[in-house]
Structure formats: C-alpha cells, structure tokens
PDB file of C-alpha atoms in Angstrom:
ATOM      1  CA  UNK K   1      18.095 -15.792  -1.530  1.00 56.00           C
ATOM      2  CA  UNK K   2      16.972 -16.098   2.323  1.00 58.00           C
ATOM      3  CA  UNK K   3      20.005 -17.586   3.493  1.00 63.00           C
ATOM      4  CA  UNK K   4      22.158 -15.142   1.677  1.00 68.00           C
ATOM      5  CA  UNK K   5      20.503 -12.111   3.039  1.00 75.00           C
ATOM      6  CA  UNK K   6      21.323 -13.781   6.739  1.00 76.00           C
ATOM      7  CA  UNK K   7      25.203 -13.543   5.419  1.00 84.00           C
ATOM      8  CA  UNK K   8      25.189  -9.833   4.326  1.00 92.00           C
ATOM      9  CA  UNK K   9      25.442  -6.645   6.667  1.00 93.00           C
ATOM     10  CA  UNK K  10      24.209  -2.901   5.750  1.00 95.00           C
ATOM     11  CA  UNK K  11      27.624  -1.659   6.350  1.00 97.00           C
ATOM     12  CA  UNK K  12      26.623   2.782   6.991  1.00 96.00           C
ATOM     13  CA  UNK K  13      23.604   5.159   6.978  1.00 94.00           C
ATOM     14  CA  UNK K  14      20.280   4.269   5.069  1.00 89.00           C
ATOM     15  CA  UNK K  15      21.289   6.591   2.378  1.00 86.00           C
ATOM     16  CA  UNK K  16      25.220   6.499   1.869  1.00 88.00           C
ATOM     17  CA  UNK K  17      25.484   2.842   2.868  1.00 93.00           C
ATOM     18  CA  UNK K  18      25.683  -1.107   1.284  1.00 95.00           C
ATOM     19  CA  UNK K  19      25.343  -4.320   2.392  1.00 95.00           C
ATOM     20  CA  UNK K  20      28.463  -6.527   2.543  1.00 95.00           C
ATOM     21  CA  UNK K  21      30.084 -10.062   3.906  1.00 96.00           C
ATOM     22  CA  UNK K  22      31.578  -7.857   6.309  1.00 95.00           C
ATOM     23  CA  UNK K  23      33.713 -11.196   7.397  1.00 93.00           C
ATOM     24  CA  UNK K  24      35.541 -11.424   3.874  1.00 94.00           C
ATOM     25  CA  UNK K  25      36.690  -7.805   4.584  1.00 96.00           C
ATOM     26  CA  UNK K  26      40.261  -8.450   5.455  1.00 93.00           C
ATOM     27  CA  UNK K  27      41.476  -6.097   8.616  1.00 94.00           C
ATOM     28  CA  UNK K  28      43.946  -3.131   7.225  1.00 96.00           C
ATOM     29  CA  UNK K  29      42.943  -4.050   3.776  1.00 97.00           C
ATOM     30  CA  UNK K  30      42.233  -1.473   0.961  1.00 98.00           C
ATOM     31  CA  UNK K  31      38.828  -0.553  -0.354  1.00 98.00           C
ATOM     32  CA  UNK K  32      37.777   1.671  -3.235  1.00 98.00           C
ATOM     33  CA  UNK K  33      35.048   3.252  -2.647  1.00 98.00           C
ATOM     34  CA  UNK K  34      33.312   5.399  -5.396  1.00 97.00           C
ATOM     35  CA  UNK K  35      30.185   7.698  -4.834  1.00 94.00           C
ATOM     36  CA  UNK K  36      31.047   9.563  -1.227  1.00 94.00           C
ATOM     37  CA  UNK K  37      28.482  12.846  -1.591  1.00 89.00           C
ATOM     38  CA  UNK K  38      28.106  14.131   1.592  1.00 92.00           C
ATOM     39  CA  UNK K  39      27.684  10.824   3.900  1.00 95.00           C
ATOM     40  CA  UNK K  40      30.791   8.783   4.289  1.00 97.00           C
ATOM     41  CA  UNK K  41      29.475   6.401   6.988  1.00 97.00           C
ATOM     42  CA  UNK K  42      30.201   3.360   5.203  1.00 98.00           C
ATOM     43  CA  UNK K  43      33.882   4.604   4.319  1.00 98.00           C
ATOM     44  CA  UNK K  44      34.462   5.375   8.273  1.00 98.00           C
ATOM     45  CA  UNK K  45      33.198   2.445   9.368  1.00 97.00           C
ATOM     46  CA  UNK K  46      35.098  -0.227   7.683  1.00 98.00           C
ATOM     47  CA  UNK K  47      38.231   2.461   8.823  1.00 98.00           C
ATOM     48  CA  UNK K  48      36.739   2.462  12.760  1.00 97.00           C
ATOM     49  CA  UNK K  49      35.969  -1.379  12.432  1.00 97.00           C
ATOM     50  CA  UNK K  50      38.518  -2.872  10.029  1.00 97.00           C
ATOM     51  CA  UNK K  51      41.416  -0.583   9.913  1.00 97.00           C
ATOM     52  CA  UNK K  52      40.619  -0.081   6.206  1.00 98.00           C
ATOM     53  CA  UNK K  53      42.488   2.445   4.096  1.00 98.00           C
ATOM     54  CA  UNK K  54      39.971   4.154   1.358  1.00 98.00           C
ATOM     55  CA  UNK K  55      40.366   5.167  -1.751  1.00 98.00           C
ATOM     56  CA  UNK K  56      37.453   7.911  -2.247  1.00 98.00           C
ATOM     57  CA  UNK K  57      36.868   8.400  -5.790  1.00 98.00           C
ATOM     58  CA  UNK K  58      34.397  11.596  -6.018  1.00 95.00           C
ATOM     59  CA  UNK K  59      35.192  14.851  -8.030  1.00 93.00           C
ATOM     60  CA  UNK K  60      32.306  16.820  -6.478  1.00 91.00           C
ATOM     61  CA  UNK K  61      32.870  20.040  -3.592  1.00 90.00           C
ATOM     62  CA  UNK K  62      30.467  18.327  -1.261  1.00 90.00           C
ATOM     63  CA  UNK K  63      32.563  15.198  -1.170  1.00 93.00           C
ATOM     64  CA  UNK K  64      36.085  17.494  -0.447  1.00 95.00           C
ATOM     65  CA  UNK K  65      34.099  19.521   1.809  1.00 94.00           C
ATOM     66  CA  UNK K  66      32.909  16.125   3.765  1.00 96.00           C
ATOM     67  CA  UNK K  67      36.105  14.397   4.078  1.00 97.00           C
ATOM     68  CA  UNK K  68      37.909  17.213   4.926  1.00 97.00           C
ATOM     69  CA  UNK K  69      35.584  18.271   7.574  1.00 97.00           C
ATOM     70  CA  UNK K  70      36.371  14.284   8.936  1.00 97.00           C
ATOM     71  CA  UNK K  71      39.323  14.423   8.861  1.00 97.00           C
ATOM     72  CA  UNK K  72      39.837  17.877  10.354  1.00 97.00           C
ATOM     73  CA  UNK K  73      38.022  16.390  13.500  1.00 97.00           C
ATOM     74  CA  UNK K  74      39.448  12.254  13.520  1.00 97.00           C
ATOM     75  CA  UNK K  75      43.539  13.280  12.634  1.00 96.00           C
ATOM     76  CA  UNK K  76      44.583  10.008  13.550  1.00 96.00           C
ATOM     77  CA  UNK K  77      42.592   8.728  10.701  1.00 97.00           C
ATOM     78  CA  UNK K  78      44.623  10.866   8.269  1.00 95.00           C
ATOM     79  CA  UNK K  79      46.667   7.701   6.391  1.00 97.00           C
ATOM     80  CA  UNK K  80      43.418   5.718   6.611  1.00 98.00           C
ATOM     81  CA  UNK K  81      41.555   7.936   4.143  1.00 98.00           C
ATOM     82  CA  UNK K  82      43.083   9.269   0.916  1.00 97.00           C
ATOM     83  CA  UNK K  83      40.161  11.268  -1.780  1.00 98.00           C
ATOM     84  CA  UNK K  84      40.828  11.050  -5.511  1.00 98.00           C
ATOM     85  CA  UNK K  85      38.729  14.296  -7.169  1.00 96.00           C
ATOM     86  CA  UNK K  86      37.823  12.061 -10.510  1.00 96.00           C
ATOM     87  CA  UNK K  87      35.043  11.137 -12.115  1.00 95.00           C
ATOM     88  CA  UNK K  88      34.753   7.187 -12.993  1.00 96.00           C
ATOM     89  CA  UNK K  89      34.341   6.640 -16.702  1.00 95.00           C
ATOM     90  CA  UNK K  90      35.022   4.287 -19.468  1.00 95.00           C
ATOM     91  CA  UNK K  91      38.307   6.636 -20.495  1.00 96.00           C
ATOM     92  CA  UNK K  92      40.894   8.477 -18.142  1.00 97.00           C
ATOM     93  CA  UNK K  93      41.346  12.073 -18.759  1.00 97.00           C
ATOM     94  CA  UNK K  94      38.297  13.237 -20.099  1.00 96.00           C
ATOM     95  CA  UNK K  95      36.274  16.809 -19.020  1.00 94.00           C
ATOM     96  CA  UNK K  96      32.902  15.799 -17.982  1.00 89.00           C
ATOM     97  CA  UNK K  97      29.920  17.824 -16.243  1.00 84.00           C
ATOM     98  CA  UNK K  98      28.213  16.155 -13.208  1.00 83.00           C
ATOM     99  CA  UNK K  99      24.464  15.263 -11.663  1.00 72.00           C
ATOM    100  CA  UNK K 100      23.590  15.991  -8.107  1.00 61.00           C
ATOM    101  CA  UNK K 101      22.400  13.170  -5.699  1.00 54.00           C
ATOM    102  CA  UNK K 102      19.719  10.917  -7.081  1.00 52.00           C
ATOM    103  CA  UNK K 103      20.393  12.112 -10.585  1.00 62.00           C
ATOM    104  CA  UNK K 104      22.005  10.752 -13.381  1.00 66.00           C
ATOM    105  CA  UNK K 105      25.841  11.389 -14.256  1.00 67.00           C
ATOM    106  CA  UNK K 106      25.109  13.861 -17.267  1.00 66.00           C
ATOM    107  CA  UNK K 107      23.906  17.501 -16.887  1.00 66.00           C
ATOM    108  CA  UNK K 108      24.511  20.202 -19.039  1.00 63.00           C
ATOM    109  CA  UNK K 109      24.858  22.254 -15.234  1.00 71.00           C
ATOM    110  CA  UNK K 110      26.708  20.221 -12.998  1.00 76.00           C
ATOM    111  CA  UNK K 111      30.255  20.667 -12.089  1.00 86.00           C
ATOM    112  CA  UNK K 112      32.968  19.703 -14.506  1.00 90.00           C
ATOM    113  CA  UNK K 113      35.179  17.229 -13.699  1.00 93.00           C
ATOM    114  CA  UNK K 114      38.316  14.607 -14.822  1.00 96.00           C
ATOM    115  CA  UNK K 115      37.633  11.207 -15.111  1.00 97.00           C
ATOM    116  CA  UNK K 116      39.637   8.385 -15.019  1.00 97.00           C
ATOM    117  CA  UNK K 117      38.551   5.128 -16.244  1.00 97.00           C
ATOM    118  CA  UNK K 118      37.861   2.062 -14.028  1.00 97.00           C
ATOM    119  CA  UNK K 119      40.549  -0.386 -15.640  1.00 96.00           C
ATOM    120  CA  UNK K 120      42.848   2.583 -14.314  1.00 97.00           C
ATOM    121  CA  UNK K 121      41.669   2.951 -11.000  1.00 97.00           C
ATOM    122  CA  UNK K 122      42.391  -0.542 -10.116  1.00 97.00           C
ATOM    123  CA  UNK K 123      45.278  -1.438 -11.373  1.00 96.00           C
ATOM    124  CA  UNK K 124      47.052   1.596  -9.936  1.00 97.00           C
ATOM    125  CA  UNK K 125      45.473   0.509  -6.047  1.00 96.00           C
ATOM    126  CA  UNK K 126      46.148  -3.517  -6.838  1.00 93.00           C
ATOM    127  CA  UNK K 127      44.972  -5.755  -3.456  1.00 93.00           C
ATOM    128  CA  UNK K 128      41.529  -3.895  -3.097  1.00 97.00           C
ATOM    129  CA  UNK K 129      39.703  -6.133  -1.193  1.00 97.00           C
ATOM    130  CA  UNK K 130      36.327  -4.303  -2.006  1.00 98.00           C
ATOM    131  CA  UNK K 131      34.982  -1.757  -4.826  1.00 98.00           C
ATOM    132  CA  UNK K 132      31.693   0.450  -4.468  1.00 98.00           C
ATOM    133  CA  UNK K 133      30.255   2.006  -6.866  1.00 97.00           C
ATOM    134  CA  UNK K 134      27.711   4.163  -6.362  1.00 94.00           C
ATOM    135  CA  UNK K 135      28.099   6.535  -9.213  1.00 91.00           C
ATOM    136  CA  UNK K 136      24.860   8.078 -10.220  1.00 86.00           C
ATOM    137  CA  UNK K 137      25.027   6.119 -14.036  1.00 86.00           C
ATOM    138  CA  UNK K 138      28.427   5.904 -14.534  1.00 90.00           C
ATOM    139  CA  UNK K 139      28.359   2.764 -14.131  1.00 93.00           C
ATOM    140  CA  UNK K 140      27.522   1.573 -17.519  1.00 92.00           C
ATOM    141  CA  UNK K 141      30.546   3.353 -19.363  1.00 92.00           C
ATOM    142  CA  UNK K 142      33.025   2.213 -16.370  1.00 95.00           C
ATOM    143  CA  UNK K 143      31.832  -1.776 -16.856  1.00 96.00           C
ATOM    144  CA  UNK K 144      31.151  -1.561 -20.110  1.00 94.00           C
ATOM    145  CA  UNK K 145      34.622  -0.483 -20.880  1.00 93.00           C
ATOM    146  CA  UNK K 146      36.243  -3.382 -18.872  1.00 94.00           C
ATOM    147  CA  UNK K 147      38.966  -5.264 -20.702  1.00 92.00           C
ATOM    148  CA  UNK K 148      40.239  -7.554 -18.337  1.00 92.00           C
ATOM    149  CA  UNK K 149      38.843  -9.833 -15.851  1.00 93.00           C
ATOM    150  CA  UNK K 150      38.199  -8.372 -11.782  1.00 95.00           C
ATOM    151  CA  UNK K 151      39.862 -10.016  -9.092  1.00 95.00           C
ATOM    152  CA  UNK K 152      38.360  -8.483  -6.460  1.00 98.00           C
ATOM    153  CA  UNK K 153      36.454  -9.656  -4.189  1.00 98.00           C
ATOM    154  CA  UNK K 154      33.719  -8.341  -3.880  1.00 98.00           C
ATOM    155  CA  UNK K 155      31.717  -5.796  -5.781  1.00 98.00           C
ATOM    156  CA  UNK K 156      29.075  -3.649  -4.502  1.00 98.00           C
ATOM    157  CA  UNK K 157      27.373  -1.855  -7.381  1.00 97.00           C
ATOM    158  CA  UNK K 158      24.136   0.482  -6.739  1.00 93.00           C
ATOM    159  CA  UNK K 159      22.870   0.807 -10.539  1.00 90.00           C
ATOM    160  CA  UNK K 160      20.619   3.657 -11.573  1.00 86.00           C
ATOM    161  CA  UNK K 161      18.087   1.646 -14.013  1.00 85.00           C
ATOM    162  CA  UNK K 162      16.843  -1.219 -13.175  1.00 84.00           C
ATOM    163  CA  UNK K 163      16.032  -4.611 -13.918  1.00 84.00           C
ATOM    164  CA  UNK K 164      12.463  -3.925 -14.095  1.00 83.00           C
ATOM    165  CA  UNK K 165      12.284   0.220 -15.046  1.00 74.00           C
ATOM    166  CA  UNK K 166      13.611   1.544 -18.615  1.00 65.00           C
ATOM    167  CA  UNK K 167      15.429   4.366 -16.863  1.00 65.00           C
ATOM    168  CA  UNK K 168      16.260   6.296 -13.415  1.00 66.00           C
ATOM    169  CA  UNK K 169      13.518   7.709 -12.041  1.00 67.00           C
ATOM    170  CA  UNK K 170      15.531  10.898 -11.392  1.00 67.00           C
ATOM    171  CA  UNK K 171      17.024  11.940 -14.836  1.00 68.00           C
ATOM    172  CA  UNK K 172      18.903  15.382 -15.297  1.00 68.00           C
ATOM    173  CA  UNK K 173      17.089  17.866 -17.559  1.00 69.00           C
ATOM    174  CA  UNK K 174      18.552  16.963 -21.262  1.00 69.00           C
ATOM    175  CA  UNK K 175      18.994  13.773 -20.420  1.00 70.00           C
ATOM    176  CA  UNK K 176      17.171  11.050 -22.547  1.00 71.00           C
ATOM    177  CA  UNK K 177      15.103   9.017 -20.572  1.00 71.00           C
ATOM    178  CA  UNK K 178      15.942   5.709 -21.957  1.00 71.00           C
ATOM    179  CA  UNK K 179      19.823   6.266 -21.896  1.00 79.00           C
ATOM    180  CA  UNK K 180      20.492   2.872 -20.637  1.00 85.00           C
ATOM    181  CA  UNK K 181      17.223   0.195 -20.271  1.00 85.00           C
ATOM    182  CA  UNK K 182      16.643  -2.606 -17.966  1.00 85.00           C
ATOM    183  CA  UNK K 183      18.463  -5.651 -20.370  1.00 87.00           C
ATOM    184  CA  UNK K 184      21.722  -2.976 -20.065  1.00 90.00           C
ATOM    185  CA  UNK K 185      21.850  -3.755 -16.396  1.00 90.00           C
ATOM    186  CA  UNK K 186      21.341  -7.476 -17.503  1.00 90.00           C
ATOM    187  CA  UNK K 187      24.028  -7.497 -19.802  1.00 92.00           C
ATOM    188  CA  UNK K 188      26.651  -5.798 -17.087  1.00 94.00           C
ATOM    189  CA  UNK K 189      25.256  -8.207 -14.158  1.00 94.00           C
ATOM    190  CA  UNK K 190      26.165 -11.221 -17.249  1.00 94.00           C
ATOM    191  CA  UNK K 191      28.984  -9.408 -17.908  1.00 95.00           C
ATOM    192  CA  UNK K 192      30.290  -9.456 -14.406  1.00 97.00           C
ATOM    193  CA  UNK K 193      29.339 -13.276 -13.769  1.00 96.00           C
ATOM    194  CA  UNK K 194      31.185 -14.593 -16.240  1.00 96.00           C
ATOM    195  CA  UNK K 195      34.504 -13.115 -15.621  1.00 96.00           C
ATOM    196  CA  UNK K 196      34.153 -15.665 -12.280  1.00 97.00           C
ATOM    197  CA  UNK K 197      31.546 -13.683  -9.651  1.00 97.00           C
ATOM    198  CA  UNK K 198      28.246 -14.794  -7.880  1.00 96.00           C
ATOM    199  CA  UNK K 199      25.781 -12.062  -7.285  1.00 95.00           C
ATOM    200  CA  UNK K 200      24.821 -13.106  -3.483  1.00 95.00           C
ATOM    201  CA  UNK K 201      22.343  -9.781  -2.670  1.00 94.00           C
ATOM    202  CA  UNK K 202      19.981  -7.484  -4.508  1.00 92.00           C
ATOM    203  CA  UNK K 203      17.942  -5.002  -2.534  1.00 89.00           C
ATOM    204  CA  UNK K 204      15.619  -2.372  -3.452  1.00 86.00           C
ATOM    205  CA  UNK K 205      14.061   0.415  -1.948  1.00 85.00           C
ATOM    206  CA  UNK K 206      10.812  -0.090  -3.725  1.00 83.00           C
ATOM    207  CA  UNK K 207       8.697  -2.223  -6.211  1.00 82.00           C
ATOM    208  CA  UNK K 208      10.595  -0.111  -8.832  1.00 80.00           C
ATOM    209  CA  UNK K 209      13.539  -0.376  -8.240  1.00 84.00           C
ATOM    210  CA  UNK K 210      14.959  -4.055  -8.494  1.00 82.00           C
ATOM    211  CA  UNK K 211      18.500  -3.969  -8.792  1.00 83.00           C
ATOM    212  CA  UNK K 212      18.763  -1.038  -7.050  1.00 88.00           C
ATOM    213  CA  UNK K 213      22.087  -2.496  -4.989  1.00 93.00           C
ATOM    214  CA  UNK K 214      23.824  -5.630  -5.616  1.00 95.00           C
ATOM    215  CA  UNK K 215      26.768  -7.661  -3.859  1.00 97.00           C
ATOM    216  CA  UNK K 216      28.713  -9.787  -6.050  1.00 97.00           C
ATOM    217  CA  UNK K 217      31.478 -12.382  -4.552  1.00 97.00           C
ATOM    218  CA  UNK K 218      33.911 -13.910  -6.446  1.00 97.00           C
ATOM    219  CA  UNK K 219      32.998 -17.411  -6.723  1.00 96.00           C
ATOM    220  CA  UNK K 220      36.031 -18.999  -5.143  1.00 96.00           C
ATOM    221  CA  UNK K 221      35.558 -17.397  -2.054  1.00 96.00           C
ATOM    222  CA  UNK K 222      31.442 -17.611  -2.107  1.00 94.00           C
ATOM    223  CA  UNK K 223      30.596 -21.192  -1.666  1.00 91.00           C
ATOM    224  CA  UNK K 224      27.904 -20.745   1.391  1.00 89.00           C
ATOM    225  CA  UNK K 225      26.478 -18.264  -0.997  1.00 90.00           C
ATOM    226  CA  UNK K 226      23.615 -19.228  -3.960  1.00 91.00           C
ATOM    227  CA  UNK K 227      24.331 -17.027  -7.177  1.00 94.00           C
ATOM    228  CA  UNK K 228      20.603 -15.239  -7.979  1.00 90.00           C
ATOM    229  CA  UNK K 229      19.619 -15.482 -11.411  1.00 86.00           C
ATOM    230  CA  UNK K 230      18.584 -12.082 -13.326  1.00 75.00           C
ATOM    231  CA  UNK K 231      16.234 -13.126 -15.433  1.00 65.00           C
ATOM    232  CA  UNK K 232      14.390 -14.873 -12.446  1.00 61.00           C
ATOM    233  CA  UNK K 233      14.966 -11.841 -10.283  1.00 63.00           C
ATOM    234  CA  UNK K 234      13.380  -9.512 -12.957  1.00 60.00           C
ATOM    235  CA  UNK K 235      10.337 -11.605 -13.214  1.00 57.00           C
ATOM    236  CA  UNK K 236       9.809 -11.578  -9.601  1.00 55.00           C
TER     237      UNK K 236
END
C-alpha cells in the first residue's frame, strides 16, 4: 500500500477534496463529481489544471449558491462547469429530504430534493473519465442499485460507515444508528471489484474511520498499482 500512496495526489482542500492518479485524468475529459457543499476546490482544479468539464450533482442551496458565486467571478469557465440540482439514489425521480455536512442523507428537516439514480447519471454523461461520490450515505442505495458493470475509470468514493465502525459517527436525529454496518461497505467495495476494479487508496482521518475515502482503478489501466484487500484492511 506504500507504493500506491506515492502514485495518488489529494486533488482540493482538506475538507472538499480526494486523492487521485491525477496522470490517468485525461485533459478536456468529463468528470462527475457528486457531493459539492460549499467547497468546490477539487471540481476547479481538475477545470484550472486539466481543462475538465464537471458534472456537479448536488440538490442543496449552498451548492447553487457556491457555483454560482464561481462562476459569477471565473466567466470563462462557464462551459467547463454545468450543476445538476439532484439527489443520487438507487431510483430517478423520487422526493427525498436531505442531511447537512457530516450527516447522513436522511433527515426528517433537511431540504427536499429529486433524485436520480446512479445507473442514470452515467449513462446520460457516457466517457466520464472520473466519478466522486461524496454523498453523505447515499452511497449504499446508488451502488447497491447498480445493474450493469462501470467502465469508468476511476472511482473515488468517501463512504459514511466504515470498515471498522457500525455507523457514521454523525447520524441525523431519527436516523437509526446502524442503518448500514461495516460488512455493507464490504459488500459494495466486493461489489465494485468484481465488476473489473482495483481499490489502489484508502485513507482515513482517524483510527475510526477506515474506509473513510477510497480510489478504485479499473484494473486494465492499474497495473503499477497493488489491489488492497478489505478484510486485511479492516483488521489492520
């Protein structure tokens, strides 16, 4: 896992940002990028220092109010930067309510919002050279509900339980605690492996949290790059 971690970048802020194999980002290429909040640092970076275009996906005020504010000052970037207001589920169309940072997807007080389902995200931007998610727990439903096998390069997923906690630390009030356990996040990393993807990175930002962001590569394009195993992760 050493020699991987020399192969990865932190691509943005401490908060908003990921680590990536900023090389296999291809220049003018198209990212989705889901989870924007109020720090888009590692959207306008790979737009500064790639010539991405991104796909925001993030229903919430803060994230209009942020990328409009951007935008509003860096016109030029205009075509580089395009925000879809949705919330990322396992089904398009639905009326959801929304966490705040930190927090879990579910709250009986957040916003309300329209979701569209992952399997419909992608196929309507096809060529994505990278997907983030960074969803606040949406992330089970969205993999979960996966019917077909990802092409994409790579995926960089920050999960909100972990491989060695039962549950986010940061739950919304009438949330259950245990909504999704440790061997859930498991079963998605599995999940993701076998449909042809190496995961090349974990970090965490304490003993808690392992899992807390992962980089996986597709496997035809990761050769310099050893594939972690969960199970030995989690026991570390």
């Amino acid at each position: 896992m050493e020699e991987n971690t020399k192969l990865v970048e932190k691509v943005g802020s401490d908060w908003g940002g990921t680590h990536l194999a900023l090389d296999l980002i291809t220049p003018d290429s198209l990212v989705i990028s889901c989870g924007l909040a109020n720090d888009i640092t590692f959207d306008t970076y790979l737009i500064e220092n790639k010539n991405c275009k991104i796909i925001g996906v993030d229903p919430t005020v803060e994230a209009y109010k942020t990328v409009e504010q951007f935008l509003k000052a860096n016109k030029r970037y205009k075509h580089k930067f395009e925000l879809l207001r949705k919330a990322v589920h396992a089904k398009t169309g639905l009326q959801v309510n929304l966490g705040g940072p930190a927090k879990t997807f579910l709250s009986p007080d957040g916003e309300i919002a329209t979701t569209i389902s992952l399997e419909d995200l992608i196929l309507s931007y096809p060529g994505t050279s990278l997907l983030k998610l960074d969803i606040e727990g949406a992330e089970f439903l969205a993999l979960e509900s996966l019917r077909f096998r990802l092409r994409i390069p790579q995926l960089a997923i920050s999960f909100h339980t972990w491989f060695n906690s039962k549950s986010d630390q940061y739950p919304n009030l009438g949330v259950p605690e245990a909504l999704y356990t440790s061997e859930d996040v498991i079963e998605i990393c599995e999940k993701i492996k076998t449909m042809g993807y190496k995961l090349v990175y974990e970090w965490h930002e304490d003993d808690f949290r392992l899992g807390q962001e992962t980089l996986f590569i597709r496997k035809d394009i990761a050769s310099p790059w050893d594939d972690i195993t969960l199970h030995k992760l989690k026991q570390e």
